[in-house]
PDB file of C-alpha atoms in Angstrom:
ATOM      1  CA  UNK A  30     -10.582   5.344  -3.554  1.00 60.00           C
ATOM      2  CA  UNK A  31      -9.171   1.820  -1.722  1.00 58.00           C
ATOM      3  CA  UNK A  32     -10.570   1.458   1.429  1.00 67.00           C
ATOM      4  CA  UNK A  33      -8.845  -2.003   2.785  1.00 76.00           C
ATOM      5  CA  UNK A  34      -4.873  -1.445   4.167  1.00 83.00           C
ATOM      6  CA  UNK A  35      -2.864  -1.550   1.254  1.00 90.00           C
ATOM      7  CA  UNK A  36       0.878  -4.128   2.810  1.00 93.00           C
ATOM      8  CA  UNK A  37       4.474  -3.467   2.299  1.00 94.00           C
ATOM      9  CA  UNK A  38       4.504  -5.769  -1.058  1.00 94.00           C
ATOM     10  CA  UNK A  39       1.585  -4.229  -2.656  1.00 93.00           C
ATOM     11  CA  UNK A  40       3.024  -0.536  -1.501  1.00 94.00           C
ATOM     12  CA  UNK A  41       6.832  -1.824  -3.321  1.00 95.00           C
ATOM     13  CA  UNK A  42       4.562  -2.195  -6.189  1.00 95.00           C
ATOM     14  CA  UNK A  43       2.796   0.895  -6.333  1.00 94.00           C
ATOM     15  CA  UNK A  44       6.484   2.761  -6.460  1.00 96.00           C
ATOM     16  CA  UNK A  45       7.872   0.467  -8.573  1.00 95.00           C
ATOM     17  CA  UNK A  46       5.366   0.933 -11.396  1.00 95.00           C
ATOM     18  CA  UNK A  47       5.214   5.011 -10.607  1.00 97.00           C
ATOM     19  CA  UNK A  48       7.139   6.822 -13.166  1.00 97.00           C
ATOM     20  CA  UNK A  49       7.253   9.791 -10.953  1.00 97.00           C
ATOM     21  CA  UNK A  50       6.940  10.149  -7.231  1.00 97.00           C
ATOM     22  CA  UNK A  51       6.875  13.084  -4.832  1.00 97.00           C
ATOM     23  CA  UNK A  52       7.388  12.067  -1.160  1.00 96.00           C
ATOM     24  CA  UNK A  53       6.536  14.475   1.343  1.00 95.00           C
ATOM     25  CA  UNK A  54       9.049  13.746   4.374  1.00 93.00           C
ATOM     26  CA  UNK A  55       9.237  16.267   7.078  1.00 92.00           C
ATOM     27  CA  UNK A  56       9.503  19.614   6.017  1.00 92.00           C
ATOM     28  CA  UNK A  57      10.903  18.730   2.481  1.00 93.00           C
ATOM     29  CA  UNK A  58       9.289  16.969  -0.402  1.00 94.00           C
ATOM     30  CA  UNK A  59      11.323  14.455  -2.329  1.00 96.00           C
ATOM     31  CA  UNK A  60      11.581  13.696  -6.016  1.00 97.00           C
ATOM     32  CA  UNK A  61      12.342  10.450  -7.785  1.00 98.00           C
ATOM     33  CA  UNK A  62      11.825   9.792 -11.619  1.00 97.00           C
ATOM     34  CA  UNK A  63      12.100   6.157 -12.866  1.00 95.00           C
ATOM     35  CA  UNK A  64      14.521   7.310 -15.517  1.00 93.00           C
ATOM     36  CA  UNK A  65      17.145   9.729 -13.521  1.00 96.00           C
ATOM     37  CA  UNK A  66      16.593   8.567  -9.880  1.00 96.00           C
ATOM     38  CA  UNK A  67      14.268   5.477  -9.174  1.00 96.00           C
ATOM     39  CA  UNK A  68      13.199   5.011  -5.927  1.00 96.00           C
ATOM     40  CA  UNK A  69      15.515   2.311  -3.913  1.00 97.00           C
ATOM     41  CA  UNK A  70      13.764  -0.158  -1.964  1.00 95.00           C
ATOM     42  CA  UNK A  71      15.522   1.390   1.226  1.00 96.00           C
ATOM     43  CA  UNK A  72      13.808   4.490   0.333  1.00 97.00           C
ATOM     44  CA  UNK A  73      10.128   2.341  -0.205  1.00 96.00           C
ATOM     45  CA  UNK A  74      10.332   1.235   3.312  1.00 95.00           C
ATOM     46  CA  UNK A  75      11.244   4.665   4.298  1.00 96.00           C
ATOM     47  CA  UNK A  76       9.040   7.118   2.944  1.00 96.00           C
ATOM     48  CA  UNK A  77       6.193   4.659   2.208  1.00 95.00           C
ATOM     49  CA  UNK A  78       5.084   1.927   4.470  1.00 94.00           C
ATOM     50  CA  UNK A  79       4.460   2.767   8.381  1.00 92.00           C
ATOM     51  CA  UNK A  80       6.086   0.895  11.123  1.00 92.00           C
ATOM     52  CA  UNK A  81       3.085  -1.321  11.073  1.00 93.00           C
ATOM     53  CA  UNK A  82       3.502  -2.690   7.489  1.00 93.00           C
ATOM     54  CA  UNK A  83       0.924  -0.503   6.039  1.00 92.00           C
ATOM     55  CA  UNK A  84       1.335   2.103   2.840  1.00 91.00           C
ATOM     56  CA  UNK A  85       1.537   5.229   4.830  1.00 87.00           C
ATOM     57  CA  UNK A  86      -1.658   7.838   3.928  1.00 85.00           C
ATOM     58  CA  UNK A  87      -2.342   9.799   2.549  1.00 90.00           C
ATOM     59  CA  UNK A  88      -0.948   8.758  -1.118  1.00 93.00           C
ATOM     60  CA  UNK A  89      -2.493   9.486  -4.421  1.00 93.00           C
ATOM     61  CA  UNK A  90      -1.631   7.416  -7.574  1.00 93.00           C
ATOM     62  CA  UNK A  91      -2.744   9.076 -10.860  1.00 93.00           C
ATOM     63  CA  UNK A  92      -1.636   6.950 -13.669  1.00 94.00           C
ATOM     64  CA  UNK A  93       2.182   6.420 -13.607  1.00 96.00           C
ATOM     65  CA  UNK A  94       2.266   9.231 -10.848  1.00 97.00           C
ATOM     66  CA  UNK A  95       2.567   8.501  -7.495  1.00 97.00           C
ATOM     67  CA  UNK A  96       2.327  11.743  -4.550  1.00 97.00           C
ATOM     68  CA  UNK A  97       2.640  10.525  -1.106  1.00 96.00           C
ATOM     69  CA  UNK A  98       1.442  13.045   1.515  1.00 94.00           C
ATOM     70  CA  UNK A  99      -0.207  16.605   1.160  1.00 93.00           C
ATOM     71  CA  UNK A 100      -0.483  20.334   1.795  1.00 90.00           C
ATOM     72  CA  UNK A 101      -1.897  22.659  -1.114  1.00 91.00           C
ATOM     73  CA  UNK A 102       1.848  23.550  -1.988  1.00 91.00           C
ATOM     74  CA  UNK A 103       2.645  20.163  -2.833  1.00 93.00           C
ATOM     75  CA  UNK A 104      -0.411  19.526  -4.654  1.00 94.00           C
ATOM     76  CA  UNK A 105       0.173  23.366  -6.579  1.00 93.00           C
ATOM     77  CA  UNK A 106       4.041  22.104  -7.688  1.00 90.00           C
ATOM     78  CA  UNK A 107       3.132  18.449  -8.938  1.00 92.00           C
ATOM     79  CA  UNK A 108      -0.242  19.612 -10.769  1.00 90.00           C
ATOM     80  CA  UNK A 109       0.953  22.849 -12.006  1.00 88.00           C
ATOM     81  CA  UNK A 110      -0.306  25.932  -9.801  1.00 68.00           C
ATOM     82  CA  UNK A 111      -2.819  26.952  -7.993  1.00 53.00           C
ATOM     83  CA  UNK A 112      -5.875  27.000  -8.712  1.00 46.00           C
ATOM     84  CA  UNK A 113      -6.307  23.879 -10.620  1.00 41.00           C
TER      85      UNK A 113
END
C-alpha cells in the first residue's frame, strides 16, 4: 500500500502501463482495454487525478490492472463474483 500522494505524471503512468482499467465515475463504471479502447489523456485527467493534482483514491493496481474507485459490485464484476 503507497502512503505518500501519488502527482498527475506518476498517475498518467499508472494508466498508461494498465492493460485494463475500470473507472468508477458517478453512477456508472467505465471500461478501457489498452488494445480496443486505451485510455486518452483527457480521460487520465478526468477520471484519475483530483482538482488538486493528486491520483484520486481509492485506486487499486494489480499487475497490468488498474480499478479506480469501489463498491462490492465493482469489485464482484472485475474479480469475478461474489464471494471471492
Amino acid at each position: 500500500m503507497e502512503a505518500a500522494p501519488v502527482g498527475k505524471e506518476e498517475t498518467a503512468g499508472l494508466a498508461r502501463r494498465a492493460w485494463e482499467l475500470y473507472v468508477k465515475h458517478g453512477q456508472e463504471v467505465l471500461h478501457f482495454e489498452a488494445g480496443r479502447n486505451p485510455i486518452t489523456d483527457a480521460e487520465i485527467l478526468a477520471y484519475l487525478v483530483h482538482d488538486d493534482g493528486q491520483l484520486r483514491v481509492p485506486v487499486l493496481v494489480r499487475g497490468g490492472l488498474l480499478v479506480r474507485g469501489y463498491t462490492e459490485e465493482l469489485y464482484a464484476r472485475v474479480f469475478g463474483g461474489e464471494g471471492r
